[in-house]
Amino acid sequence: MESFFSSHGPASDAGATRVKVMRWPASVRLGHSTVLSAKAIQISSSGVGLLMDRTLREGETALVRVDAFVSGNPVRLQARTNVVCCTCVGMDGFRISLRFQELDDDAQTAVDALLGSGTR
């Protein structure tokens, strides 16, 4: 399955063409209590890519949180997502692609700030 973070973006979502590659701490909350550590490795206007030491089921709903610094200022992205795909990447664990559900104003502001910091 092709990631929705490719440089050309998927045919059905032209907004996913701006991609920021990074290494920021992240966490994923499943249900009401399970919180898993992750590392955010990519972000686009439509979703975020994570590295984790475990797999997630495609279609699963998760709350993702990414903590970053942009121009010396802390930025926290918190958004509800759906798991699009999960791929084993060897010793690094699993690459999880999460698509944002409806972003609130704070989440959209955070995404804009993260994409504005040295996009590829």
JSON list of C-alpha atoms in Angstrom, two decimals:
[
{"chain": "A", "resi": 1, "resn": "MET", "atom": "CA", "xyz": [0.00, 0.00, 0.00]},
{"chain": "A", "resi": 2, "resn": "GLU", "atom": "CA", "xyz": [1.40, 3.41, -0.97]},
{"chain": "A", "resi": 3, "resn": "SER", "atom": "CA", "xyz": [1.66, 5.90, 1.86]},
{"chain": "A", "resi": 4, "resn": "PHE", "atom": "CA", "xyz": [-0.53, 8.97, 1.64]},
{"chain": "A", "resi": 5, "resn": "PHE", "atom": "CA", "xyz": [2.60, 10.99, 2.47]},
{"chain": "A", "resi": 6, "resn": "SER", "atom": "CA", "xyz": [4.27, 10.54, -0.92]},
{"chain": "A", "resi": 7, "resn": "SER", "atom": "CA", "xyz": [5.70, 13.69, -2.47]},
{"chain": "A", "resi": 8, "resn": "HIS", "atom": "CA", "xyz": [2.96, 13.73, -5.07]},
{"chain": "A", "resi": 9, "resn": "GLY", "atom": "CA", "xyz": [0.13, 12.96, -2.64]},
{"chain": "A", "resi": 10, "resn": "PRO", "atom": "CA", "xyz": [-2.78, 10.66, -3.40]},
{"chain": "A", "resi": 11, "resn": "ALA", "atom": "CA", "xyz": [-4.98, 11.35, -6.39]},
{"chain": "A", "resi": 12, "resn": "SER", "atom": "CA", "xyz": [-8.01, 11.90, -4.16]},
{"chain": "A", "resi": 13, "resn": "ASP", "atom": "CA", "xyz": [-6.39, 14.37, -1.73]},
{"chain": "A", "resi": 14, "resn": "ALA", "atom": "CA", "xyz": [-4.45, 17.25, -3.28]},
{"chain": "A", "resi": 15, "resn": "GLY", "atom": "CA", "xyz": [-3.92, 18.80, 0.18]},
{"chain": "A", "resi": 16, "resn": "ALA", "atom": "CA", "xyz": [-1.46, 16.07, 1.19]},
{"chain": "A", "resi": 17, "resn": "THR", "atom": "CA", "xyz": [1.34, 17.28, -1.09]},
{"chain": "A", "resi": 18, "resn": "ARG", "atom": "CA", "xyz": [3.22, 19.37, 1.51]},
{"chain": "A", "resi": 19, "resn": "VAL", "atom": "CA", "xyz": [5.22, 16.99, 3.68]},
{"chain": "A", "resi": 20, "resn": "LYS", "atom": "CA", "xyz": [7.47, 17.77, 6.61]},
{"chain": "A", "resi": 21, "resn": "VAL", "atom": "CA", "xyz": [10.01, 15.13, 7.62]},
{"chain": "A", "resi": 22, "resn": "MET", "atom": "CA", "xyz": [11.01, 15.27, 11.29]},
{"chain": "A", "resi": 23, "resn": "ARG", "atom": "CA", "xyz": [11.75, 13.32, 14.48]},
{"chain": "A", "resi": 24, "resn": "TRP", "atom": "CA", "xyz": [9.52, 14.57, 17.27]},
{"chain": "A", "resi": 25, "resn": "PRO", "atom": "CA", "xyz": [8.19, 12.79, 20.36]},
{"chain": "A", "resi": 26, "resn": "ALA", "atom": "CA", "xyz": [4.61, 11.61, 20.01]},
{"chain": "A", "resi": 27, "resn": "SER", "atom": "CA", "xyz": [2.04, 9.51, 21.78]},
{"chain": "A", "resi": 28, "resn": "VAL", "atom": "CA", "xyz": [-1.05, 7.60, 20.68]},
{"chain": "A", "resi": 29, "resn": "ARG", "atom": "CA", "xyz": [-4.09, 7.06, 22.86]},
{"chain": "A", "resi": 30, "resn": "LEU", "atom": "CA", "xyz": [-6.31, 4.09, 22.06]},
{"chain": "A", "resi": 31, "resn": "GLY", "atom": "CA", "xyz": [-9.65, 4.01, 23.81]},
{"chain": "A", "resi": 32, "resn": "HIS", "atom": "CA", "xyz": [-9.82, 5.73, 27.17]},
{"chain": "A", "resi": 33, "resn": "SER", "atom": "CA", "xyz": [-6.70, 4.43, 28.87]},
{"chain": "A", "resi": 34, "resn": "THR", "atom": "CA", "xyz": [-4.07, 2.90, 26.58]},
{"chain": "A", "resi": 35, "resn": "VAL", "atom": "CA", "xyz": [-1.30, 5.42, 25.81]},
{"chain": "A", "resi": 36, "resn": "LEU", "atom": "CA", "xyz": [1.61, 4.32, 23.60]},
{"chain": "A", "resi": 37, "resn": "SER", "atom": "CA", "xyz": [4.90, 6.11, 22.94]},
{"chain": "A", "resi": 38, "resn": "ALA", "atom": "CA", "xyz": [5.85, 6.89, 19.36]},
{"chain": "A", "resi": 39, "resn": "LYS", "atom": "CA", "xyz": [8.07, 9.09, 17.26]},
{"chain": "A", "resi": 40, "resn": "ALA", "atom": "CA", "xyz": [6.51, 11.39, 14.65]},
{"chain": "A", "resi": 41, "resn": "ILE", "atom": "CA", "xyz": [8.51, 11.11, 11.44]},
{"chain": "A", "resi": 42, "resn": "GLN", "atom": "CA", "xyz": [6.30, 12.89, 8.88]},
{"chain": "A", "resi": 43, "resn": "ILE", "atom": "CA", "xyz": [3.39, 15.28, 8.83]},
{"chain": "A", "resi": 44, "resn": "SER", "atom": "CA", "xyz": [1.20, 16.59, 6.03]},
{"chain": "A", "resi": 45, "resn": "SER", "atom": "CA", "xyz": [-2.00, 18.60, 6.00]},
{"chain": "A", "resi": 46, "resn": "SER", "atom": "CA", "xyz": [-3.97, 15.34, 5.97]},
{"chain": "A", "resi": 47, "resn": "GLY", "atom": "CA", "xyz": [-2.13, 13.18, 8.49]},
{"chain": "A", "resi": 48, "resn": "VAL", "atom": "CA", "xyz": [0.94, 12.12, 10.40]},
{"chain": "A", "resi": 49, "resn": "GLY", "atom": "CA", "xyz": [3.39, 9.22, 10.13]},
{"chain": "A", "resi": 50, "resn": "LEU", "atom": "CA", "xyz": [4.75, 7.56, 13.27]},
{"chain": "A", "resi": 51, "resn": "LEU", "atom": "CA", "xyz": [7.34, 4.97, 14.21]},
{"chain": "A", "resi": 52, "resn": "MET", "atom": "CA", "xyz": [6.22, 2.64, 16.99]},
{"chain": "A", "resi": 53, "resn": "ASP", "atom": "CA", "xyz": [7.38, -0.60, 18.53]},
{"chain": "A", "resi": 54, "resn": "ARG", "atom": "CA", "xyz": [3.98, -2.24, 18.00]},
{"chain": "A", "resi": 55, "resn": "THR", "atom": "CA", "xyz": [1.37, -2.54, 15.31]},
{"chain": "A", "resi": 56, "resn": "LEU", "atom": "CA", "xyz": [-2.03, -0.84, 15.12]},
{"chain": "A", "resi": 57, "resn": "ARG", "atom": "CA", "xyz": [-5.04, -2.15, 13.22]},
{"chain": "A", "resi": 58, "resn": "GLU", "atom": "CA", "xyz": [-6.05, -0.39, 10.02]},
{"chain": "A", "resi": 59, "resn": "GLY", "atom": "CA", "xyz": [-9.26, 1.59, 10.56]},
{"chain": "A", "resi": 60, "resn": "GLU", "atom": "CA", "xyz": [-8.65, 1.94, 14.31]},
{"chain": "A", "resi": 61, "resn": "THR", "atom": "CA", "xyz": [-9.39, 5.38, 15.80]},
{"chain": "A", "resi": 62, "resn": "ALA", "atom": "CA", "xyz": [-6.65, 6.99, 17.88]},
{"chain": "A", "resi": 63, "resn": "LEU", "atom": "CA", "xyz": [-5.87, 10.31, 19.51]},
{"chain": "A", "resi": 64, "resn": "VAL", "atom": "CA", "xyz": [-2.37, 11.40, 18.47]},
{"chain": "A", "resi": 65, "resn": "ARG", "atom": "CA", "xyz": [-0.23, 13.98, 20.23]},
{"chain": "A", "resi": 66, "resn": "VAL", "atom": "CA", "xyz": [2.98, 15.44, 18.79]},
{"chain": "A", "resi": 67, "resn": "ASP", "atom": "CA", "xyz": [5.22, 17.78, 20.78]},
{"chain": "A", "resi": 68, "resn": "ALA", "atom": "CA", "xyz": [7.65, 19.96, 18.83]},
{"chain": "A", "resi": 69, "resn": "PHE", "atom": "CA", "xyz": [9.54, 23.23, 18.85]},
{"chain": "A", "resi": 70, "resn": "VAL", "atom": "CA", "xyz": [9.09, 25.64, 15.95]},
{"chain": "A", "resi": 71, "resn": "SER", "atom": "CA", "xyz": [11.33, 28.72, 15.93]},
{"chain": "A", "resi": 72, "resn": "GLY", "atom": "CA", "xyz": [12.06, 28.11, 19.61]},
{"chain": "A", "resi": 73, "resn": "ASN", "atom": "CA", "xyz": [8.38, 27.95, 20.58]},
{"chain": "A", "resi": 74, "resn": "PRO", "atom": "CA", "xyz": [6.64, 24.79, 21.80]},
{"chain": "A", "resi": 75, "resn": "VAL", "atom": "CA", "xyz": [3.92, 23.44, 19.52]},
{"chain": "A", "resi": 76, "resn": "ARG", "atom": "CA", "xyz": [1.55, 20.67, 20.57]},
{"chain": "A", "resi": 77, "resn": "LEU", "atom": "CA", "xyz": [-0.61, 18.94, 18.01]},
{"chain": "A", "resi": 78, "resn": "GLN", "atom": "CA", "xyz": [-3.46, 16.89, 19.40]},
{"chain": "A", "resi": 79, "resn": "ALA", "atom": "CA", "xyz": [-5.90, 15.36, 16.93]},
{"chain": "A", "resi": 80, "resn": "ARG", "atom": "CA", "xyz": [-8.26, 12.45, 16.43]},
{"chain": "A", "resi": 81, "resn": "THR", "atom": "CA", "xyz": [-7.07, 10.15, 13.63]},
{"chain": "A", "resi": 82, "resn": "ASN", "atom": "CA", "xyz": [-7.77, 6.91, 11.80]},
{"chain": "A", "resi": 83, "resn": "VAL", "atom": "CA", "xyz": [-5.07, 4.34, 11.11]},
{"chain": "A", "resi": 84, "resn": "VAL", "atom": "CA", "xyz": [-4.58, 4.16, 7.33]},
{"chain": "A", "resi": 85, "resn": "CYS", "atom": "CA", "xyz": [-1.80, 1.59, 7.23]},
{"chain": "A", "resi": 86, "resn": "CYS", "atom": "CA", "xyz": [0.81, -0.12, 9.35]},
{"chain": "A", "resi": 87, "resn": "THR", "atom": "CA", "xyz": [4.03, -1.44, 7.86]},
{"chain": "A", "resi": 88, "resn": "CYS", "atom": "CA", "xyz": [6.90, -3.33, 9.50]},
{"chain": "A", "resi": 89, "resn": "VAL", "atom": "CA", "xyz": [10.14, -1.43, 8.87]},
{"chain": "A", "resi": 90, "resn": "GLY", "atom": "CA", "xyz": [12.55, -3.93, 10.39]},
{"chain": "A", "resi": 91, "resn": "MET", "atom": "CA", "xyz": [14.52, -3.03, 13.50]},
{"chain": "A", "resi": 92, "resn": "ASP", "atom": "CA", "xyz": [12.82, 0.40, 13.67]},
{"chain": "A", "resi": 93, "resn": "GLY", "atom": "CA", "xyz": [9.47, -1.25, 14.44]},
{"chain": "A", "resi": 94, "resn": "PHE", "atom": "CA", "xyz": [6.32, -0.24, 12.60]},
{"chain": "A", "resi": 95, "resn": "ARG", "atom": "CA", "xyz": [5.51, 2.77, 10.45]},
{"chain": "A", "resi": 96, "resn": "ILE", "atom": "CA", "xyz": [1.96, 3.87, 11.20]},
{"chain": "A", "resi": 97, "resn": "SER", "atom": "CA", "xyz": [0.15, 6.25, 8.84]},
{"chain": "A", "resi": 98, "resn": "LEU", "atom": "CA", "xyz": [-2.66, 8.15, 10.54]},
{"chain": "A", "resi": 99, "resn": "ARG", "atom": "CA", "xyz": [-5.18, 10.34, 8.70]},
{"chain": "A", "resi": 100, "resn": "PHE", "atom": "CA", "xyz": [-6.60, 13.30, 10.57]},
{"chain": "A", "resi": 101, "resn": "GLN", "atom": "CA", "xyz": [-10.31, 13.35, 11.22]},
{"chain": "A", "resi": 102, "resn": "GLU", "atom": "CA", "xyz": [-11.90, 16.78, 11.49]},
{"chain": "A", "resi": 103, "resn": "LEU", "atom": "CA", "xyz": [-9.28, 19.18, 12.90]},
{"chain": "A", "resi": 104, "resn": "ASP", "atom": "CA", "xyz": [-10.35, 21.82, 15.42]},
{"chain": "A", "resi": 105, "resn": "ASP", "atom": "CA", "xyz": [-8.87, 25.34, 15.26]},
{"chain": "A", "resi": 106, "resn": "ASP", "atom": "CA", "xyz": [-6.01, 24.55, 17.68]},
{"chain": "A", "resi": 107, "resn": "ALA", "atom": "CA", "xyz": [-5.03, 21.41, 15.80]},
{"chain": "A", "resi": 108, "resn": "GLN", "atom": "CA", "xyz": [-5.15, 23.20, 12.43]},
{"chain": "A", "resi": 109, "resn": "THR", "atom": "CA", "xyz": [-2.97, 26.00, 13.82]},
{"chain": "A", "resi": 110, "resn": "ALA", "atom": "CA", "xyz": [-0.45, 23.42, 15.07]},
{"chain": "A", "resi": 111, "resn": "VAL", "atom": "CA", "xyz": [-0.41, 21.60, 11.70]},
{"chain": "A", "resi": 112, "resn": "ASP", "atom": "CA", "xyz": [0.15, 24.91, 9.90]},
{"chain": "A", "resi": 113, "resn": "ALA", "atom": "CA", "xyz": [3.01, 25.79, 12.27]},
{"chain": "A", "resi": 114, "resn": "LEU", "atom": "CA", "xyz": [4.63, 22.37, 11.87]},
{"chain": "A", "resi": 115, "resn": "LEU", "atom": "CA", "xyz": [4.38, 22.46, 8.07]},
{"chain": "A", "resi": 116, "resn": "GLY", "atom": "CA", "xyz": [5.75, 26.00, 7.97]},
{"chain": "A", "resi": 117, "resn": "SER", "atom": "CA", "xyz": [9.00, 25.01, 9.67]},
{"chain": "A", "resi": 118, "resn": "GLY", "atom": "CA", "xyz": [11.29, 23.95, 6.83]},
{"chain": "A", "resi": 119, "resn": "THR", "atom": "CA", "xyz": [8.92, 21.93, 4.64]},
{"chain": "A", "resi": 120, "resn": "ARG", "atom": "CA", "xyz": [10.23, 19.62, 1.93]}
]
